[in-house]
Amino acid sequence: MATSLVRQTKLLSIVTSQLSSAACFRNIHCTAACLKNRAARIRVAKGDKPVTYEQAYHPHHIGHRKGWLSQHTSNLQGEDGAAERVVEDVFIRRFMYGTFHGCLADEIVIKRRGNLLVICAVMIQKLLPSKFYFLIGYTEELLSHFYKCPVKIEMQTVEEKVVYKYL
Amino acid sequence: MAACVWSVRSVRVLSEIIHGHVLPAAAAVRHQAGTSRSLHGARAPAVSARHLKQLGVTSLRSLSQVSLSEEPDALYQKLSVRVKGHDRSVLDSFEFFASLAARELGLSLERAFEPRKHTEKLTLLKSVHIFKKHRVQYETRTHHRTIEISRVTGSSARVYLEYIQRNLPEGVAMEVTKTSVEEIPEHIQKPLWDEGKLEPCGQ
């Protein structure tokens, strides 16, 4: 969350510098705004909407009741490369969502160990196993060519989406 | 079936060669008494070059992993391994693993302690438009753990660090500091006033 905000502040600062250099002196507020009350939350409704464990707990529960979806070292003190990792993560999530359309049971977990990129996913048994194998090989091959690093997919299949509660 | 029998035999022959290379006396003794082996019987450990080529071995020297060199090994007074992570429990288990590895390898573990965590806070506006008085705060916590190992040789340190680094969990960063004793450089070994190089000032 904070890393995407940092990226937004970087973009905003670039825009402000361009604007101020072009001799127009309008002010833009430079802090990224985020609605903490509504971010990554599914609001309580009638009681018929199924919700997974990941969706049920709010972002302030990360570290206490939830784990991290993307594990890398660039957000630690004294480490850099956070913005690049965020962009890679966003691309990988969209790629997986599109490649395995309708098969994802829950959010993808992305782990980085040295040069290796591990994508852990839980899928619904919607396709034949041979089709899953083909898509896994295709994803691994394409992503390793894009990012110039070994990419591994660890997949687990489930009969249907695991519901934690109904909101 | 024949192929795998052949491969088993070739692996057995390979092991004979390695043992023959490192411990010639023991190998000779073993071959005298080694008639119980069904595949070899009283076969001598010498293997033809054609057989070696089939196994893909170019030289016997490349088989053994131990290398000897003339220069002395580097000595380190202290090897300090500092790991950083977002999750304290992950660092706990890594500390247990690293201290166990050090104990098993026979390295003297001096101490394993936890430096103070570092928190980076960010205060942002809560709303997209106006409401300046209402802000939101985020923080990023970095936990640390340091393991200090004292009086270790260069090759032991390299082996230990390689093992530790290969098993580093994701989301954990490591910093290694090695402390060693160096010789004082020649030009400051003796004070200048002893050699009479200094000229008296004033006077």
mmCIF file of C-alpha atoms in Angstrom:
data_model
loop_
_atom_site.group_PDB
_atom_site.id
_atom_site.type_symbol
_atom_site.label_atom_id
_atom_site.label_comp_id
_atom_site.label_asym_id
_atom_site.label_seq_id
_atom_site.Cartn_x
_atom_site.Cartn_y
_atom_site.Cartn_z
ATOM 1 C CA MET A 1 0.000 0.000 0.000
ATOM 2 C CA ALA A 2 2.640 2.484 1.082
ATOM 3 C CA THR A 3 4.853 1.624 -1.877
ATOM 4 C CA SER A 4 2.154 2.416 -4.417
ATOM 5 C CA LEU A 5 1.598 5.690 -2.545
ATOM 6 C CA VAL A 6 5.313 6.419 -2.774
ATOM 7 C CA ARG A 7 5.072 5.806 -6.512
ATOM 8 C CA GLN A 8 2.126 8.185 -6.758
ATOM 9 C CA THR A 9 4.056 10.858 -4.865
ATOM 10 C CA LYS A 10 6.979 10.383 -7.276
ATOM 11 C CA LEU A 11 4.649 10.828 -10.267
ATOM 12 C CA LEU A 12 3.029 13.867 -8.677
ATOM 13 C CA SER A 13 6.402 15.454 -7.931
ATOM 14 C CA ILE A 14 7.432 14.965 -11.592
ATOM 15 C CA VAL A 15 4.193 16.603 -12.722
ATOM 16 C CA THR A 16 4.647 19.553 -10.332
ATOM 17 C CA SER A 17 8.211 20.117 -11.479
ATOM 18 C CA GLN A 18 7.100 20.175 -15.110
ATOM 19 C CA LEU A 19 4.260 22.545 -14.351
ATOM 20 C CA SER A 20 6.392 24.936 -12.337
ATOM 21 C CA SER A 21 9.058 24.986 -15.042
ATOM 22 C CA ALA A 22 6.425 25.839 -17.693
ATOM 23 C CA ALA A 23 5.804 29.158 -15.843
ATOM 24 C CA CYS A 24 2.324 28.371 -14.635
ATOM 25 C CA PHE A 25 2.160 28.643 -10.895
ATOM 26 C CA ARG A 26 -0.875 26.677 -9.846
ATOM 27 C CA ASN A 27 -0.437 24.525 -6.787
ATOM 28 C CA ILE A 28 -1.072 20.816 -6.625
ATOM 29 C CA HIS A 29 -1.263 18.940 -3.347
ATOM 30 C CA CYS A 30 1.579 16.472 -3.354
ATOM 31 C CA THR A 31 0.659 13.947 -0.721
ATOM 32 C CA ALA A 32 -1.015 10.829 -1.981
ATOM 33 C CA ALA A 33 -4.507 10.537 -0.617
ATOM 34 C CA CYS A 34 -5.916 7.255 0.517
ATOM 35 C CA LEU A 35 -9.246 6.542 2.031
ATOM 36 C CA LYS A 36 -8.218 4.320 4.934
ATOM 37 C CA ASN A 37 -11.806 3.673 5.877
ATOM 38 C CA ARG A 38 -12.672 2.068 2.585
ATOM 39 C CA ALA A 39 -9.416 0.513 1.253
ATOM 40 C CA ALA A 40 -9.425 -3.249 0.587
ATOM 41 C CA ARG A 41 -12.598 -3.798 2.594
ATOM 42 C CA ILE A 42 -15.824 -5.530 1.678
ATOM 43 C CA ARG A 43 -18.632 -3.721 3.428
ATOM 44 C CA VAL A 44 -21.085 -5.660 5.569
ATOM 45 C CA ALA A 45 -24.269 -6.217 3.533
ATOM 46 C CA LYS A 46 -27.352 -8.426 3.616
ATOM 47 C CA GLY A 47 -25.527 -11.684 4.395
ATOM 48 C CA ASP A 48 -25.608 -13.449 1.055
ATOM 49 C CA LYS A 49 -22.179 -12.459 -0.319
ATOM 50 C CA PRO A 50 -19.538 -15.213 0.182
ATOM 51 C CA VAL A 51 -16.165 -13.864 1.220
ATOM 52 C CA THR A 52 -12.769 -15.596 1.550
ATOM 53 C CA TYR A 53 -10.452 -15.285 4.583
ATOM 54 C CA GLU A 54 -8.234 -12.854 2.691
ATOM 55 C CA GLN A 55 -11.160 -10.580 1.823
ATOM 56 C CA ALA A 56 -12.823 -10.811 5.236
ATOM 57 C CA TYR A 57 -9.969 -9.273 7.228
ATOM 58 C CA HIS A 58 -9.079 -5.630 6.725
ATOM 59 C CA PRO A 59 -5.598 -4.245 5.936
ATOM 60 C CA HIS A 60 -4.846 -3.310 9.520
ATOM 61 C CA HIS A 61 -4.944 -7.038 10.339
ATOM 62 C CA ILE A 62 -1.887 -7.699 8.140
ATOM 63 C CA GLY A 63 0.845 -9.097 10.366
ATOM 64 C CA HIS A 64 -1.690 -10.081 13.035
ATOM 65 C CA ARG A 65 -4.364 -12.206 11.404
ATOM 66 C CA LYS A 66 -3.281 -12.089 7.782
ATOM 67 C CA GLY A 67 0.004 -12.754 6.058
ATOM 68 C CA TRP A 68 1.710 -10.829 3.309
ATOM 69 C CA LEU A 69 0.642 -11.417 -0.270
ATOM 70 C CA SER A 70 3.895 -10.223 -1.763
ATOM 71 C CA GLN A 71 7.149 -11.050 0.021
ATOM 72 C CA HIS A 72 10.318 -9.226 -0.960
ATOM 73 C CA THR A 73 13.046 -7.298 0.790
ATOM 74 C CA SER A 74 12.719 -3.885 -0.850
ATOM 75 C CA ASN A 75 10.480 -2.412 1.869
ATOM 76 C CA LEU A 76 13.007 -3.094 4.628
ATOM 77 C CA GLN A 77 15.154 -0.360 6.138
ATOM 78 C CA GLY A 78 18.139 0.358 3.914
ATOM 79 C CA GLU A 79 16.882 -1.607 0.908
ATOM 80 C CA ASP A 80 15.743 -0.169 -2.412
ATOM 81 C CA GLY A 81 13.863 -1.241 -5.507
ATOM 82 C CA ALA A 82 10.383 -1.049 -3.970
ATOM 83 C CA ALA A 83 8.730 0.711 -6.909
ATOM 84 C CA GLU A 84 10.064 -1.822 -9.456
ATOM 85 C CA ARG A 85 8.834 -4.730 -7.343
ATOM 86 C CA VAL A 86 5.371 -3.143 -7.070
ATOM 87 C CA VAL A 87 5.113 -2.721 -10.824
ATOM 88 C CA GLU A 88 6.233 -6.325 -11.371
ATOM 89 C CA ASP A 89 3.713 -7.564 -8.813
ATOM 90 C CA VAL A 90 0.841 -5.685 -10.410
ATOM 91 C CA PHE A 91 1.732 -7.066 -13.834
ATOM 92 C CA ILE A 92 2.054 -10.619 -12.511
ATOM 93 C CA ARG A 93 -1.300 -10.440 -10.759
ATOM 94 C CA ARG A 94 -3.076 -9.168 -13.853
ATOM 95 C CA PHE A 95 -1.298 -11.725 -16.031
ATOM 96 C CA MET A 96 -2.309 -14.620 -13.781
ATOM 97 C CA TYR A 97 -5.863 -13.346 -13.510
ATOM 98 C CA GLY A 98 -6.125 -13.214 -17.287
ATOM 99 C CA THR A 99 -4.341 -16.474 -18.061
ATOM 100 C CA PHE A 100 -6.279 -18.545 -15.544
ATOM 101 C CA HIS A 101 -9.540 -16.724 -16.085
ATOM 102 C CA GLY A 102 -12.203 -17.725 -13.583
ATOM 103 C CA CYS A 103 -9.960 -20.372 -12.017
ATOM 104 C CA LEU A 104 -8.373 -18.361 -9.224
ATOM 105 C CA ALA A 105 -9.817 -19.188 -5.820
ATOM 106 C CA ASP A 106 -7.936 -16.515 -3.917
ATOM 107 C CA GLU A 107 -5.254 -13.856 -4.269
ATOM 108 C CA ILE A 108 -1.852 -14.872 -5.608
ATOM 109 C CA VAL A 109 1.131 -14.938 -3.234
ATOM 110 C CA ILE A 110 4.389 -13.753 -4.804
ATOM 111 C CA LYS A 111 7.672 -14.710 -3.117
ATOM 112 C CA ARG A 112 11.154 -13.661 -4.127
ATOM 113 C CA ARG A 113 14.108 -15.742 -3.005
ATOM 114 C CA GLY A 114 17.281 -14.268 -4.441
ATOM 115 C CA ASN A 115 16.810 -14.320 -8.196
ATOM 116 C CA LEU A 116 13.952 -16.777 -8.084
ATOM 117 C CA LEU A 117 10.359 -15.610 -8.399
ATOM 118 C CA VAL A 118 7.814 -18.011 -6.902
ATOM 119 C CA ILE A 119 4.119 -17.541 -7.620
ATOM 120 C CA CYS A 120 1.825 -19.495 -5.305
ATOM 121 C CA ALA A 121 -1.789 -19.833 -6.407
ATOM 122 C CA VAL A 122 -4.870 -21.732 -5.343
ATOM 123 C CA MET A 123 -7.109 -22.697 -8.250
ATOM 124 C CA ILE A 124 -10.600 -24.054 -8.653
ATOM 125 C CA GLN A 125 -10.768 -27.336 -10.587
ATOM 126 C CA LYS A 126 -12.418 -25.750 -13.572
ATOM 127 C CA LEU A 127 -10.067 -27.002 -16.311
ATOM 128 C CA LEU A 128 -8.560 -30.377 -17.094
ATOM 129 C CA PRO A 129 -5.199 -31.094 -15.408
ATOM 130 C CA SER A 130 -3.445 -31.215 -18.795
ATOM 131 C CA LYS A 131 -4.713 -27.722 -19.571
ATOM 132 C CA PHE A 132 -3.482 -26.525 -16.177
ATOM 133 C CA TYR A 133 -0.050 -27.987 -16.873
ATOM 134 C CA PHE A 134 0.095 -26.267 -20.238
ATOM 135 C CA LEU A 135 -0.909 -22.909 -18.751
ATOM 136 C CA ILE A 136 1.638 -23.275 -15.938
ATOM 137 C CA GLY A 137 4.425 -23.974 -18.443
ATOM 138 C CA TYR A 138 3.301 -21.109 -20.656
ATOM 139 C CA THR A 139 3.206 -18.656 -17.733
ATOM 140 C CA GLU A 140 6.584 -19.754 -16.392
ATOM 141 C CA GLU A 141 8.226 -19.490 -19.807
ATOM 142 C CA LEU A 142 6.771 -16.072 -20.672
ATOM 143 C CA LEU A 143 7.369 -14.495 -17.263
ATOM 144 C CA SER A 144 10.948 -15.755 -17.082
ATOM 145 C CA HIS A 145 11.591 -14.182 -20.478
ATOM 146 C CA PHE A 146 10.001 -10.891 -19.389
ATOM 147 C CA TYR A 147 11.805 -10.613 -16.070
ATOM 148 C CA LYS A 148 15.047 -12.430 -16.961
ATOM 149 C CA CYS A 149 14.865 -14.549 -13.833
ATOM 150 C CA PRO A 150 13.677 -18.104 -13.079
ATOM 151 C CA VAL A 151 9.955 -18.181 -12.383
ATOM 152 C CA LYS A 152 8.263 -21.074 -10.599
ATOM 153 C CA ILE A 153 4.572 -21.582 -10.047
ATOM 154 C CA GLU A 154 3.362 -23.573 -7.071
ATOM 155 C CA MET A 155 -0.227 -24.422 -7.584
ATOM 156 C CA GLN A 156 -2.838 -26.078 -5.436
ATOM 157 C CA THR A 157 -6.328 -26.921 -6.645
ATOM 158 C CA VAL A 158 -9.510 -26.859 -4.664
ATOM 159 C CA GLU A 159 -12.972 -28.101 -5.649
ATOM 160 C CA GLU A 160 -14.696 -24.774 -5.064
ATOM 161 C CA LYS A 161 -13.894 -21.400 -3.573
ATOM 162 C CA VAL A 162 -13.236 -21.666 0.163
ATOM 163 C CA VAL A 163 -15.758 -19.399 1.858
ATOM 164 C CA TYR A 164 -14.845 -17.959 5.264
ATOM 165 C CA LYS A 165 -18.055 -16.126 5.975
ATOM 166 C CA TYR A 166 -21.027 -14.445 4.330
ATOM 167 C CA LEU A 167 -21.271 -10.652 4.486
ATOM 168 C CA MET B 1 16.551 -53.129 -17.375
ATOM 169 C CA ALA B 2 19.932 -53.860 -18.878
ATOM 170 C CA ALA B 3 20.623 -50.165 -19.182
ATOM 171 C CA CYS B 4 19.913 -49.462 -15.541
ATOM 172 C CA VAL B 5 21.985 -52.455 -14.485
ATOM 173 C CA TRP B 6 24.819 -51.035 -16.572
ATOM 174 C CA SER B 7 24.376 -47.601 -14.949
ATOM 175 C CA VAL B 8 24.384 -49.141 -11.460
ATOM 176 C CA ARG B 9 27.563 -51.000 -12.312
ATOM 177 C CA SER B 10 29.155 -47.867 -13.695
ATOM 178 C CA VAL B 11 28.212 -45.904 -10.547
ATOM 179 C CA ARG B 12 29.764 -48.641 -8.396
ATOM 180 C CA VAL B 13 32.904 -48.523 -10.537
ATOM 181 C CA LEU B 14 32.981 -44.718 -10.167
ATOM 182 C CA SER B 15 32.844 -44.973 -6.393
ATOM 183 C CA GLU B 16 35.671 -47.499 -6.514
ATOM 184 C CA ILE B 17 37.753 -45.035 -8.552
ATOM 185 C CA ILE B 18 37.133 -42.198 -6.082
ATOM 186 C CA HIS B 19 38.022 -44.343 -3.119
ATOM 187 C CA GLY B 20 41.020 -45.674 -4.990
ATOM 188 C CA HIS B 21 42.153 -42.112 -5.696
ATOM 189 C CA VAL B 22 41.869 -40.892 -2.114
ATOM 190 C CA LEU B 23 42.722 -43.966 -0.043
ATOM 191 C CA PRO B 24 44.797 -46.324 -2.116
ATOM 192 C CA ALA B 25 45.752 -48.635 0.752
ATOM 193 C CA ALA B 26 42.225 -49.068 2.012
ATOM 194 C CA ALA B 27 40.939 -49.735 -1.495
ATOM 195 C CA ALA B 28 43.520 -52.412 -2.072
ATOM 196 C CA VAL B 29 42.576 -54.099 1.186
ATOM 197 C CA ARG B 30 38.892 -53.866 0.296
ATOM 198 C CA HIS B 31 39.444 -55.433 -3.077
ATOM 199 C CA GLN B 32 41.315 -58.344 -1.577
ATOM 200 C CA ALA B 33 38.310 -59.113 0.576
ATOM 201 C CA GLY B 34 35.640 -57.783 -1.755
ATOM 202 C CA THR B 35 34.543 -61.039 -3.324
ATOM 203 C CA SER B 36 31.143 -60.808 -1.693
ATOM 204 C CA ARG B 37 30.069 -58.063 -4.119
ATOM 205 C CA SER B 38 27.877 -59.707 -6.703
ATOM 206 C CA LEU B 39 28.552 -57.247 -9.520
ATOM 207 C CA HIS B 40 32.301 -56.943 -9.215
ATOM 208 C CA GLY B 41 33.645 -60.117 -7.743
ATOM 209 C CA ALA B 42 37.450 -60.000 -7.963
ATOM 210 C CA ARG B 43 37.451 -57.215 -10.532
ATOM 211 C CA ALA B 44 40.307 -54.763 -10.320
ATOM 212 C CA PRO B 45 39.408 -51.059 -9.851
ATOM 213 C CA ALA B 46 41.191 -50.017 -13.063
ATOM 214 C CA VAL B 47 38.692 -48.864 -15.663
ATOM 215 C CA SER B 48 39.349 -48.326 -19.349
ATOM 216 C CA ALA B 49 39.349 -44.872 -20.868
ATOM 217 C CA ARG B 50 36.416 -45.838 -23.084
ATOM 218 C CA HIS B 51 34.363 -46.625 -19.992
ATOM 219 C CA LEU B 52 35.273 -43.302 -18.440
ATOM 220 C CA LYS B 53 34.246 -41.491 -21.609
ATOM 221 C CA GLN B 54 30.895 -43.250 -21.515
ATOM 222 C CA LEU B 55 30.396 -41.949 -17.995
ATOM 223 C CA GLY B 56 31.270 -38.446 -19.211
ATOM 224 C CA VAL B 57 34.314 -38.104 -16.964
ATOM 225 C CA THR B 58 37.192 -36.161 -18.464
ATOM 226 C CA SER B 59 39.623 -36.333 -15.568
ATOM 227 C CA LEU B 60 39.727 -38.108 -12.243
ATOM 228 C CA ARG B 61 40.775 -34.907 -10.502
ATOM 229 C CA SER B 62 37.443 -33.235 -11.261
ATOM 230 C CA LEU B 63 35.588 -35.933 -9.318
ATOM 231 C CA SER B 64 36.916 -35.040 -5.868
ATOM 232 C CA GLN B 65 35.492 -31.883 -4.308
ATOM 233 C CA VAL B 66 38.342 -31.152 -1.896
ATOM 234 C CA SER B 67 40.967 -28.725 -3.231
ATOM 235 C CA LEU B 68 44.273 -27.896 -1.554
ATOM 236 C CA SER B 69 46.140 -24.652 -2.030
ATOM 237 C CA GLU B 70 49.438 -23.337 -0.699
ATOM 238 C CA GLU B 71 48.274 -19.949 0.622
ATOM 239 C CA PRO B 72 47.126 -19.827 4.260
ATOM 240 C CA ASP B 73 43.441 -19.557 5.079
ATOM 241 C CA ALA B 74 42.027 -16.162 6.106
ATOM 242 C CA LEU B 75 41.212 -15.874 9.809
ATOM 243 C CA TYR B 76 38.320 -13.858 11.113
ATOM 244 C CA GLN B 77 37.998 -12.660 14.705
ATOM 245 C CA LYS B 78 34.262 -12.140 14.350
ATOM 246 C CA LEU B 79 31.629 -13.006 11.774
ATOM 247 C CA SER B 80 28.499 -10.940 12.300
ATOM 248 C CA VAL B 81 25.338 -11.956 10.437
ATOM 249 C CA ARG B 82 22.494 -9.454 10.664
ATOM 250 C CA VAL B 83 19.082 -10.394 9.264
ATOM 251 C CA LYS B 84 16.231 -7.968 8.702
ATOM 252 C CA GLY B 85 12.595 -8.772 8.105
ATOM 253 C CA HIS B 86 9.050 -7.623 8.574
ATOM 254 C CA ASP B 87 7.940 -10.675 10.552
ATOM 255 C CA ARG B 88 9.474 -11.346 13.955
ATOM 256 C CA SER B 89 8.472 -15.026 14.042
ATOM 257 C CA VAL B 90 10.254 -15.692 10.737
ATOM 258 C CA LEU B 91 13.413 -14.155 12.204
ATOM 259 C CA ASP B 92 12.971 -16.295 15.355
ATOM 260 C CA SER B 93 12.911 -19.500 13.343
ATOM 261 C CA PHE B 94 15.836 -18.357 11.200
ATOM 262 C CA GLU B 95 17.878 -17.615 14.310
ATOM 263 C CA PHE B 96 17.129 -21.124 15.608
ATOM 264 C CA PHE B 97 18.181 -22.606 12.256
ATOM 265 C CA ALA B 98 21.405 -20.557 12.005
ATOM 266 C CA SER B 99 22.494 -21.259 15.586
ATOM 267 C CA LEU B 100 21.773 -24.980 15.116
ATOM 268 C CA ALA B 101 23.839 -24.979 11.916
ATOM 269 C CA ALA B 102 26.709 -23.210 13.690
ATOM 270 C CA ARG B 103 26.601 -25.690 16.567
ATOM 271 C CA GLU B 104 26.554 -28.681 14.224
ATOM 272 C CA LEU B 105 29.460 -27.311 12.174
ATOM 273 C CA GLY B 106 31.456 -26.780 15.366
ATOM 274 C CA LEU B 107 31.645 -22.972 15.107
ATOM 275 C CA SER B 108 31.754 -21.009 18.352
ATOM 276 C CA LEU B 109 28.522 -19.037 18.560
ATOM 277 C CA GLU B 110 29.279 -15.972 20.656
ATOM 278 C CA ARG B 111 25.859 -14.383 20.943
ATOM 279 C CA ALA B 112 22.536 -14.055 19.160
ATOM 280 C CA PHE B 113 20.591 -10.934 20.076
ATOM 281 C CA GLU B 114 17.850 -8.689 18.779
ATOM 282 C CA PRO B 115 18.701 -5.048 17.985
ATOM 283 C CA ARG B 116 15.947 -2.488 18.263
ATOM 284 C CA LYS B 117 13.285 -2.518 15.549
ATOM 285 C CA HIS B 118 13.045 0.406 13.142
ATOM 286 C CA THR B 119 9.670 1.965 12.309
ATOM 287 C CA GLU B 120 9.158 4.225 9.306
ATOM 288 C CA LYS B 121 5.957 6.275 9.584
ATOM 289 C CA LEU B 122 4.059 8.002 6.800
ATOM 290 C CA THR B 123 1.279 10.545 7.411
ATOM 291 C CA LEU B 124 -1.066 11.040 4.468
ATOM 292 C CA LEU B 125 -4.336 12.803 3.805
ATOM 293 C CA LYS B 126 -7.343 10.617 4.365
ATOM 294 C CA SER B 127 -9.563 12.179 1.725
ATOM 295 C CA VAL B 128 -9.041 12.944 -1.951
ATOM 296 C CA HIS B 129 -10.382 16.490 -1.684
ATOM 297 C CA ILE B 130 -10.239 18.858 1.370
ATOM 298 C CA PHE B 131 -10.513 17.574 4.967
ATOM 299 C CA LYS B 132 -6.950 18.538 5.795
ATOM 300 C CA LYS B 133 -7.527 17.894 9.474
ATOM 301 C CA HIS B 134 -8.188 14.204 8.921
ATOM 302 C CA ARG B 135 -5.098 12.212 8.143
ATOM 303 C CA VAL B 136 -4.092 8.595 8.027
ATOM 304 C CA GLN B 137 -0.853 7.078 9.305
ATOM 305 C CA TYR B 138 0.989 4.047 7.946
ATOM 306 C CA GLU B 139 4.080 2.465 9.342
ATOM 307 C CA THR B 140 6.642 -0.060 8.106
ATOM 308 C CA ARG B 141 8.391 -2.064 10.792
ATOM 309 C CA THR B 142 11.796 -3.653 10.224
ATOM 310 C CA HIS B 143 12.887 -6.200 12.826
ATOM 311 C CA HIS B 144 16.553 -7.187 13.138
ATOM 312 C CA ARG B 145 18.424 -10.163 14.491
ATOM 313 C CA THR B 146 22.209 -10.501 14.834
ATOM 314 C CA ILE B 147 24.203 -13.704 15.194
ATOM 315 C CA GLU B 148 27.871 -13.342 16.086
ATOM 316 C CA ILE B 149 30.361 -16.120 15.534
ATOM 317 C CA SER B 150 33.902 -15.681 16.788
ATOM 318 C CA ARG B 151 37.295 -17.066 15.713
ATOM 319 C CA VAL B 152 36.419 -18.690 12.416
ATOM 320 C CA THR B 153 38.517 -19.550 9.358
ATOM 321 C CA GLY B 154 37.795 -18.233 5.884
ATOM 322 C CA SER B 155 36.728 -21.548 4.389
ATOM 323 C CA SER B 156 34.472 -22.406 7.352
ATOM 324 C CA ALA B 157 32.906 -18.970 7.105
ATOM 325 C CA ARG B 158 32.327 -19.435 3.388
ATOM 326 C CA VAL B 159 30.678 -22.837 3.873
ATOM 327 C CA TYR B 160 28.506 -21.612 6.751
ATOM 328 C CA LEU B 161 27.438 -18.460 4.909
ATOM 329 C CA GLU B 162 26.619 -20.355 1.729
ATOM 330 C CA TYR B 163 24.441 -22.790 3.669
ATOM 331 C CA ILE B 164 22.710 -19.968 5.542
ATOM 332 C CA GLN B 165 22.141 -17.901 2.412
ATOM 333 C CA ARG B 166 20.731 -20.753 0.374
ATOM 334 C CA ASN B 167 18.098 -21.272 3.051
ATOM 335 C CA LEU B 168 17.239 -17.625 3.601
ATOM 336 C CA PRO B 169 13.445 -17.221 3.713
ATOM 337 C CA GLU B 170 11.699 -14.842 1.334
ATOM 338 C CA GLY B 171 11.243 -11.308 2.606
ATOM 339 C CA VAL B 172 14.376 -11.514 4.754
ATOM 340 C CA ALA B 173 17.549 -9.573 3.956
ATOM 341 C CA MET B 174 20.994 -10.415 5.314
ATOM 342 C CA GLU B 175 24.088 -8.303 5.992
ATOM 343 C CA VAL B 176 27.407 -9.956 6.786
ATOM 344 C CA THR B 177 30.302 -8.214 8.515
ATOM 345 C CA LYS B 178 33.662 -9.967 8.855
ATOM 346 C CA THR B 179 36.269 -8.662 11.275
ATOM 347 C CA SER B 180 39.880 -9.730 10.832
ATOM 348 C CA VAL B 181 43.226 -8.622 12.247
ATOM 349 C CA GLU B 182 45.582 -7.046 9.721
ATOM 350 C CA GLU B 183 49.268 -6.233 9.926
ATOM 351 C CA ILE B 184 50.133 -2.598 10.564
ATOM 352 C CA PRO B 185 51.361 -1.083 7.255
ATOM 353 C CA GLU B 186 55.137 -0.597 7.002
ATOM 354 C CA HIS B 187 55.156 3.179 6.936
ATOM 355 C CA ILE B 188 53.547 3.516 10.378
ATOM 356 C CA GLN B 189 55.153 0.594 12.139
ATOM 357 C CA LYS B 190 57.795 2.712 13.866
ATOM 358 C CA PRO B 191 57.231 6.272 15.147
ATOM 359 C CA LEU B 192 58.988 8.958 13.145
ATOM 360 C CA TRP B 193 60.869 10.440 16.127
ATOM 361 C CA ASP B 194 62.657 7.134 16.715
ATOM 362 C CA GLU B 195 64.269 7.121 13.304
ATOM 363 C CA GLY B 196 65.369 10.714 13.592
ATOM 364 C CA LYS B 197 63.322 11.848 10.599
ATOM 365 C CA LEU B 198 61.584 14.647 12.500
ATOM 366 C CA GLU B 199 63.305 18.006 12.639
ATOM 367 C CA PRO B 200 63.075 20.006 15.900
ATOM 368 C CA CYS B 201 60.630 22.866 15.518
ATOM 369 C CA GLY B 202 61.507 26.354 16.741
ATOM 370 C CA GLN B 203 65.087 26.545 18.142
#
